[in-house]
Amino acid sequence: MTSAAVHYDQLLAAQYTWMLGGDIGGLAAEQETLLRRLGVRPGPDGGLAVDLGCGPGQQSLALARIGFASVVAVDTSKDLLDELALHARGEGATGISPVHGDIRGTLRRVARPGTVDAVVCMGDTLPHLPDKADVTRLLADVADALAPGGRFVATYRDLSLRLEGTDRFIPVRSDEDRVLTCFLEYVEHDTVMVHDLLHTRSGDTWTQQVGSYPKLRIAADWLTEQCRTAGLEVHDDTEGPHGMRLVHAVKNRGGERCSE
């Protein structure tokens, strides 16, 4: 089974900015507005933020625009990190530090406990983790890394409701030279296989590329309970931008995890 990281390296990373609409600066402005509305802001010393699954950088740029002195941007795709670096240089955002690697365990490596003002995990990063236990462990790491009152913001696609028939075919984006469609196959209670079909045109010839990878089916009530158990107080659990679900949580001032 191909992992999400391998699937992005082989197929999606080269298409990702196009999939998002091509305007990273505009998306950064949109993310800045969202994060400011949620109260995400740096501490008095300039603050540290961590962007888990940063992609080409729209969240990292937004955090830098908000005023964070240091933004650690983590992704498994070197190509997307290279693109982020280009955008950061273009904006003079010298405080963004790209980190190539798995988001699991990263917070323990890049920050001391209780020193991070904000952790964001946007796009559809959480469902890319291999197992729900990885989500639980990641939330525990988030809670440990955040300073009291620090904020966690995530968006993800809620695939917990099983789609049937032709509803499983989802158009992603198309233009005169590219068409990307995905097909969902529900294989296990907690997992859906995503099959991506990319058609690209060169002259009069169309070429097809295909690839598949698993995504977790994360239900909103399950995720909010995992946040609560980790010691994160959920302030928002709503429909987010671009068909995603948004969860916004704050580190308990006491710093204690909730008991079962």
mmCIF file of C-alpha atoms in Angstrom:
data_model
loop_
_atom_site.group_PDB
_atom_site.id
_atom_site.type_symbol
_atom_site.label_atom_id
_atom_site.label_comp_id
_atom_site.label_asym_id
_atom_site.label_seq_id
_atom_site.Cartn_x
_atom_site.Cartn_y
_atom_site.Cartn_z
ATOM 1 C CA MET A 1 0.000 0.000 0.000
ATOM 2 C CA THR A 2 1.435 3.391 -1.013
ATOM 3 C CA SER A 3 1.721 5.904 1.813
ATOM 4 C CA ALA A 4 0.496 9.479 1.533
ATOM 5 C CA ALA A 5 4.114 10.721 1.496
ATOM 6 C CA VAL A 6 5.049 8.450 -1.416
ATOM 7 C CA HIS A 7 1.851 9.324 -3.291
ATOM 8 C CA TYR A 8 2.645 13.026 -3.017
ATOM 9 C CA ASP A 9 6.234 12.485 -4.161
ATOM 10 C CA GLN A 10 5.112 10.426 -7.143
ATOM 11 C CA LEU A 11 2.020 12.346 -8.228
ATOM 12 C CA LEU A 12 0.435 15.137 -6.216
ATOM 13 C CA ALA A 13 3.305 17.396 -5.102
ATOM 14 C CA ALA A 14 3.913 18.602 -8.652
ATOM 15 C CA GLN A 15 0.201 19.424 -8.986
ATOM 16 C CA TYR A 16 -0.503 20.712 -5.496
ATOM 17 C CA THR A 17 -0.264 24.471 -6.016
ATOM 18 C CA TRP A 18 -2.357 24.117 -9.191
ATOM 19 C CA MET A 19 -4.903 22.094 -7.192
ATOM 20 C CA LEU A 20 -5.137 24.962 -4.700
ATOM 21 C CA GLY A 21 -5.797 27.480 -7.467
ATOM 22 C CA GLY A 22 -2.244 28.646 -8.107
ATOM 23 C CA ASP A 23 -2.257 31.781 -5.931
ATOM 24 C CA ILE A 24 -0.287 31.010 -2.761
ATOM 25 C CA GLY A 25 -0.129 34.682 -1.782
ATOM 26 C CA GLY A 26 -3.895 34.968 -1.985
ATOM 27 C CA LEU A 27 -4.363 31.781 0.016
ATOM 28 C CA ALA A 28 -1.934 33.095 2.640
ATOM 29 C CA ALA A 29 -4.079 36.219 2.984
ATOM 30 C CA GLU A 30 -7.164 34.030 3.423
ATOM 31 C CA GLN A 31 -5.398 31.945 6.076
ATOM 32 C CA GLU A 32 -4.155 35.078 7.837
ATOM 33 C CA THR A 33 -7.727 36.358 8.122
ATOM 34 C CA LEU A 34 -8.898 33.012 9.518
ATOM 35 C CA LEU A 35 -6.076 32.687 12.063
ATOM 36 C CA ARG A 36 -6.465 36.262 13.265
ATOM 37 C CA ARG A 37 -10.204 35.696 13.730
ATOM 38 C CA LEU A 38 -9.421 32.679 15.893
ATOM 39 C CA GLY A 39 -7.079 34.733 18.072
ATOM 40 C CA VAL A 40 -3.807 33.192 16.880
ATOM 41 C CA ARG A 41 -1.007 35.619 17.762
ATOM 42 C CA PRO A 42 2.622 35.537 18.881
ATOM 43 C CA GLY A 43 3.798 35.947 22.424
ATOM 44 C CA PRO A 44 5.571 39.092 23.662
ATOM 45 C CA ASP A 45 8.981 37.756 22.583
ATOM 46 C CA GLY A 46 7.910 37.336 18.954
ATOM 47 C CA GLY A 47 6.663 33.826 19.440
ATOM 48 C CA LEU A 48 7.151 30.406 17.910
ATOM 49 C CA ALA A 49 4.618 28.701 15.641
ATOM 50 C CA VAL A 50 4.763 25.249 14.040
ATOM 51 C CA ASP A 51 3.048 24.439 10.745
ATOM 52 C CA LEU A 52 2.539 20.676 10.428
ATOM 53 C CA GLY A 53 2.044 19.581 6.813
ATOM 54 C CA CYS A 54 2.926 23.038 5.492
ATOM 55 C CA GLY A 55 2.785 22.224 1.759
ATOM 56 C CA PRO A 56 3.841 25.177 -0.432
ATOM 57 C CA GLY A 57 3.545 27.556 2.502
ATOM 58 C CA GLN A 58 0.245 29.409 2.669
ATOM 59 C CA GLN A 59 -0.151 28.810 6.423
ATOM 60 C CA SER A 60 3.517 29.488 7.187
ATOM 61 C CA LEU A 61 3.352 32.774 5.281
ATOM 62 C CA ALA A 62 0.154 33.688 7.135
ATOM 63 C CA LEU A 63 1.820 33.048 10.497
ATOM 64 C CA ALA A 64 4.796 35.185 9.493
ATOM 65 C CA ARG A 65 2.447 37.986 8.386
ATOM 66 C CA ILE A 66 0.653 37.818 11.753
ATOM 67 C CA GLY A 67 3.986 38.545 13.402
ATOM 68 C CA PHE A 68 5.535 35.271 14.556
ATOM 69 C CA ALA A 69 9.294 35.689 14.734
ATOM 70 C CA SER A 70 9.889 31.992 14.122
ATOM 71 C CA VAL A 71 7.778 29.554 12.094
ATOM 72 C CA VAL A 72 8.850 25.918 11.810
ATOM 73 C CA ALA A 73 7.314 24.496 8.620
ATOM 74 C CA VAL A 74 7.217 20.700 8.374
ATOM 75 C CA ASP A 75 6.379 18.531 5.377
ATOM 76 C CA THR A 76 7.355 15.159 3.898
ATOM 77 C CA SER A 77 7.648 16.652 0.383
ATOM 78 C CA LYS A 78 10.976 18.299 -0.391
ATOM 79 C CA ASP A 79 9.527 19.749 -3.589
ATOM 80 C CA LEU A 80 6.794 21.558 -1.657
ATOM 81 C CA LEU A 81 9.312 22.766 0.942
ATOM 82 C CA ASP A 82 11.484 24.156 -1.872
ATOM 83 C CA GLU A 83 8.445 26.010 -3.192
ATOM 84 C CA LEU A 84 7.708 27.365 0.286
ATOM 85 C CA ALA A 85 11.289 28.650 0.533
ATOM 86 C CA LEU A 86 10.829 30.552 -2.731
ATOM 87 C CA HIS A 87 7.636 32.186 -1.481
ATOM 88 C CA ALA A 88 9.274 33.042 1.849
ATOM 89 C CA ARG A 89 12.217 34.697 0.115
ATOM 90 C CA GLY A 90 9.819 36.637 -2.082
ATOM 91 C CA GLU A 91 8.093 38.060 1.003
ATOM 92 C CA GLY A 92 11.273 38.527 3.013
ATOM 93 C CA ALA A 93 9.932 36.100 5.630
ATOM 94 C CA THR A 94 13.300 35.174 7.102
ATOM 95 C CA GLY A 95 11.830 33.542 10.204
ATOM 96 C CA ILE A 96 10.349 30.545 8.348
ATOM 97 C CA SER A 97 12.433 27.380 8.807
ATOM 98 C CA PRO A 98 11.507 24.451 6.501
ATOM 99 C CA VAL A 99 11.897 20.991 8.031
ATOM 100 C CA HIS A 100 11.808 17.915 5.796
ATOM 101 C CA GLY A 101 10.255 14.997 7.653
ATOM 102 C CA ASP A 102 7.308 13.206 9.172
ATOM 103 C CA ILE A 103 5.083 15.357 11.371
ATOM 104 C CA ARG A 104 4.978 12.564 13.941
ATOM 105 C CA GLY A 105 7.467 13.339 16.688
ATOM 106 C CA THR A 106 8.521 16.639 15.102
ATOM 107 C CA LEU A 107 7.211 18.824 17.921
ATOM 108 C CA ARG A 108 9.369 16.977 20.436
ATOM 109 C CA ARG A 109 12.411 17.561 18.214
ATOM 110 C CA VAL A 110 11.957 21.236 17.353
ATOM 111 C CA ALA A 111 10.610 22.806 20.548
ATOM 112 C CA ARG A 112 10.846 22.513 24.296
ATOM 113 C CA PRO A 113 7.625 21.692 26.143
ATOM 114 C CA GLY A 114 5.431 24.714 26.820
ATOM 115 C CA THR A 115 7.236 27.067 24.417
ATOM 116 C CA VAL A 116 5.051 27.098 21.282
ATOM 117 C CA ASP A 117 2.390 29.788 20.856
ATOM 118 C CA ALA A 118 0.544 28.144 17.951
ATOM 119 C CA VAL A 119 0.436 24.829 16.113
ATOM 120 C CA VAL A 120 -1.467 24.603 12.846
ATOM 121 C CA CYS A 121 -2.191 21.446 10.875
ATOM 122 C CA MET A 122 -4.179 22.541 7.854
ATOM 123 C CA GLY A 123 -5.301 21.171 4.526
ATOM 124 C CA ASP A 124 -6.029 17.489 4.916
ATOM 125 C CA THR A 125 -2.899 16.530 6.867
ATOM 126 C CA LEU A 126 -4.433 14.696 9.837
ATOM 127 C CA PRO A 127 -6.131 12.010 7.685
ATOM 128 C CA HIS A 128 -2.741 11.303 6.057
ATOM 129 C CA LEU A 129 -1.470 9.753 9.293
ATOM 130 C CA PRO A 130 -1.304 5.941 9.141
ATOM 131 C CA ASP A 131 -3.461 5.181 12.176
ATOM 132 C CA LYS A 132 -5.866 6.885 14.566
ATOM 133 C CA ALA A 133 -3.405 6.163 17.374
ATOM 134 C CA ASP A 134 -0.983 8.460 15.532
ATOM 135 C CA VAL A 135 -3.575 11.247 15.681
ATOM 136 C CA THR A 136 -3.963 10.741 19.435
ATOM 137 C CA ARG A 137 -0.197 10.812 19.982
ATOM 138 C CA LEU A 138 0.159 13.914 17.797
ATOM 139 C CA LEU A 139 -2.468 15.763 19.839
ATOM 140 C CA ALA A 140 -0.627 14.817 23.022
ATOM 141 C CA ASP A 141 2.566 16.258 21.504
ATOM 142 C CA VAL A 142 0.672 19.423 20.538
ATOM 143 C CA ALA A 143 -0.589 19.856 24.089
ATOM 144 C CA ASP A 144 2.896 19.306 25.526
ATOM 145 C CA ALA A 145 4.505 21.762 23.083
ATOM 146 C CA LEU A 146 2.001 24.598 23.508
ATOM 147 C CA ALA A 147 2.430 27.277 26.112
ATOM 148 C CA PRO A 148 -0.597 27.749 28.397
ATOM 149 C CA GLY A 149 -3.177 29.559 26.312
ATOM 150 C CA GLY A 150 -1.437 28.516 23.081
ATOM 151 C CA ARG A 151 -3.673 27.634 20.147
ATOM 152 C CA PHE A 152 -4.075 24.603 17.917
ATOM 153 C CA VAL A 153 -5.886 24.984 14.589
ATOM 154 C CA ALA A 154 -6.540 22.121 12.170
ATOM 155 C CA THR A 155 -8.643 21.568 9.111
ATOM 156 C CA TYR A 156 -9.425 18.148 7.700
ATOM 157 C CA ARG A 157 -11.878 16.428 5.409
ATOM 158 C CA ASP A 158 -14.463 14.462 7.360
ATOM 159 C CA LEU A 159 -14.785 11.149 5.509
ATOM 160 C CA SER A 160 -16.649 9.385 8.325
ATOM 161 C CA LEU A 161 -19.906 9.369 6.340
ATOM 162 C CA ARG A 162 -19.719 6.641 3.725
ATOM 163 C CA LEU A 163 -20.459 7.779 0.183
ATOM 164 C CA GLU A 164 -22.171 5.455 -2.260
ATOM 165 C CA GLY A 165 -22.321 5.028 -6.032
ATOM 166 C CA THR A 166 -21.336 7.951 -8.209
ATOM 167 C CA ASP A 167 -20.960 10.210 -5.146
ATOM 168 C CA ARG A 168 -17.577 8.512 -4.668
ATOM 169 C CA PHE A 169 -16.244 10.250 -7.814
ATOM 170 C CA ILE A 170 -15.037 13.731 -6.855
ATOM 171 C CA PRO A 171 -13.752 16.317 -9.348
ATOM 172 C CA VAL A 172 -10.761 18.144 -7.854
ATOM 173 C CA ARG A 173 -9.810 20.666 -10.541
ATOM 174 C CA SER A 174 -9.628 20.956 -14.294
ATOM 175 C CA ASP A 175 -8.470 23.338 -16.993
ATOM 176 C CA GLU A 176 -7.789 22.990 -20.702
ATOM 177 C CA ASP A 177 -4.578 21.008 -20.099
ATOM 178 C CA ARG A 178 -5.177 19.147 -16.822
ATOM 179 C CA VAL A 179 -8.009 17.202 -15.216
ATOM 180 C CA LEU A 180 -7.750 15.714 -11.720
ATOM 181 C CA THR A 181 -10.461 13.445 -10.335
ATOM 182 C CA CYS A 182 -10.443 11.201 -7.285
ATOM 183 C CA PHE A 183 -12.435 8.073 -6.495
ATOM 184 C CA LEU A 184 -13.103 6.917 -2.930
ATOM 185 C CA GLU A 185 -13.101 3.231 -1.997
ATOM 186 C CA TYR A 186 -14.234 2.364 1.526
ATOM 187 C CA VAL A 187 -12.080 -0.585 2.511
ATOM 188 C CA GLU A 188 -12.125 -0.544 6.338
ATOM 189 C CA HIS A 189 -14.083 1.080 9.151
ATOM 190 C CA ASP A 190 -11.370 3.704 9.739
ATOM 191 C CA THR A 191 -9.838 3.897 6.261
ATOM 192 C CA VAL A 192 -10.772 5.012 2.766
ATOM 193 C CA MET A 193 -8.578 4.435 -0.286
ATOM 194 C CA VAL A 194 -8.236 7.562 -2.406
ATOM 195 C CA HIS A 195 -7.559 6.854 -6.087
ATOM 196 C CA ASP A 196 -6.311 9.912 -7.969
ATOM 197 C CA LEU A 197 -6.612 10.074 -11.757
ATOM 198 C CA LEU A 198 -4.650 12.854 -13.429
ATOM 199 C CA HIS A 199 -4.968 13.563 -17.146
ATOM 200 C CA THR A 200 -2.528 16.015 -18.721
ATOM 201 C CA ARG A 201 -2.387 17.261 -22.297
ATOM 202 C CA SER A 202 0.694 17.889 -24.405
ATOM 203 C CA GLY A 203 -0.293 19.119 -27.835
ATOM 204 C CA ASP A 204 -2.991 16.780 -29.068
ATOM 205 C CA THR A 205 -2.007 13.927 -26.739
ATOM 206 C CA TRP A 206 -3.525 13.210 -23.346
ATOM 207 C CA THR A 207 -1.581 11.195 -20.752
ATOM 208 C CA GLN A 208 -3.061 9.507 -17.706
ATOM 209 C CA GLN A 209 -1.317 9.077 -14.347
ATOM 210 C CA VAL A 210 -2.936 7.195 -11.484
ATOM 211 C CA GLY A 211 -2.082 6.591 -7.867
ATOM 212 C CA SER A 212 -3.742 5.489 -4.646
ATOM 213 C CA TYR A 213 -3.181 5.990 -0.941
ATOM 214 C CA PRO A 214 -5.134 5.496 2.309
ATOM 215 C CA LYS A 215 -6.794 8.232 4.319
ATOM 216 C CA LEU A 216 -8.188 8.030 7.826
ATOM 217 C CA ARG A 217 -11.897 8.509 8.390
ATOM 218 C CA ILE A 218 -11.883 10.992 11.274
ATOM 219 C CA ALA A 219 -15.238 11.909 12.788
ATOM 220 C CA ALA A 220 -15.633 15.336 14.362
ATOM 221 C CA ASP A 221 -16.879 14.095 17.737
ATOM 222 C CA TRP A 222 -13.983 11.622 17.996
ATOM 223 C CA LEU A 223 -11.387 14.318 17.238
ATOM 224 C CA THR A 224 -12.814 16.806 19.723
ATOM 225 C CA GLU A 225 -12.773 14.107 22.412
ATOM 226 C CA GLN A 226 -9.115 13.349 21.643
ATOM 227 C CA CYS A 227 -8.326 17.059 21.967
ATOM 228 C CA ARG A 228 -10.098 17.236 25.311
ATOM 229 C CA THR A 229 -8.275 14.179 26.623
ATOM 230 C CA ALA A 230 -4.930 15.687 25.587
ATOM 231 C CA GLY A 231 -5.651 18.862 27.561
ATOM 232 C CA LEU A 232 -6.866 21.047 24.726
ATOM 233 C CA GLU A 233 -10.108 22.962 25.212
ATOM 234 C CA VAL A 234 -12.061 22.993 21.943
ATOM 235 C CA HIS A 235 -13.402 26.459 21.126
ATOM 236 C CA ASP A 236 -14.565 25.827 17.547
ATOM 237 C CA ASP A 237 -15.671 22.687 15.713
ATOM 238 C CA THR A 238 -17.338 23.870 12.538
ATOM 239 C CA GLU A 239 -17.431 23.652 8.782
ATOM 240 C CA GLY A 240 -14.242 25.283 7.561
ATOM 241 C CA PRO A 241 -13.062 26.708 4.233
ATOM 242 C CA HIS A 242 -13.006 24.728 0.987
ATOM 243 C CA GLY A 243 -15.220 21.899 2.248
ATOM 244 C CA MET A 244 -12.968 21.120 5.190
ATOM 245 C CA ARG A 245 -13.882 20.818 8.847
ATOM 246 C CA LEU A 246 -12.228 23.244 11.260
ATOM 247 C CA VAL A 247 -11.206 22.509 14.836
ATOM 248 C CA HIS A 248 -9.693 25.226 17.041
ATOM 249 C CA ALA A 249 -8.498 24.382 20.532
ATOM 250 C CA VAL A 250 -6.595 26.149 23.306
ATOM 251 C CA LYS A 251 -4.077 24.684 25.766
ATOM 252 C CA ASN A 252 -5.599 24.505 29.241
ATOM 253 C CA ARG A 253 -4.072 27.170 31.490
ATOM 254 C CA GLY A 254 -3.462 24.515 34.119
ATOM 255 C CA GLY A 255 -1.633 22.378 31.548
ATOM 256 C CA GLU A 256 -3.297 19.174 32.730
ATOM 257 C CA ARG A 257 -4.762 16.454 30.566
ATOM 258 C CA CYS A 258 -8.341 15.447 31.156
ATOM 259 C CA SER A 259 -8.990 12.036 32.630
ATOM 260 C CA GLU A 260 -11.119 9.466 30.845
#
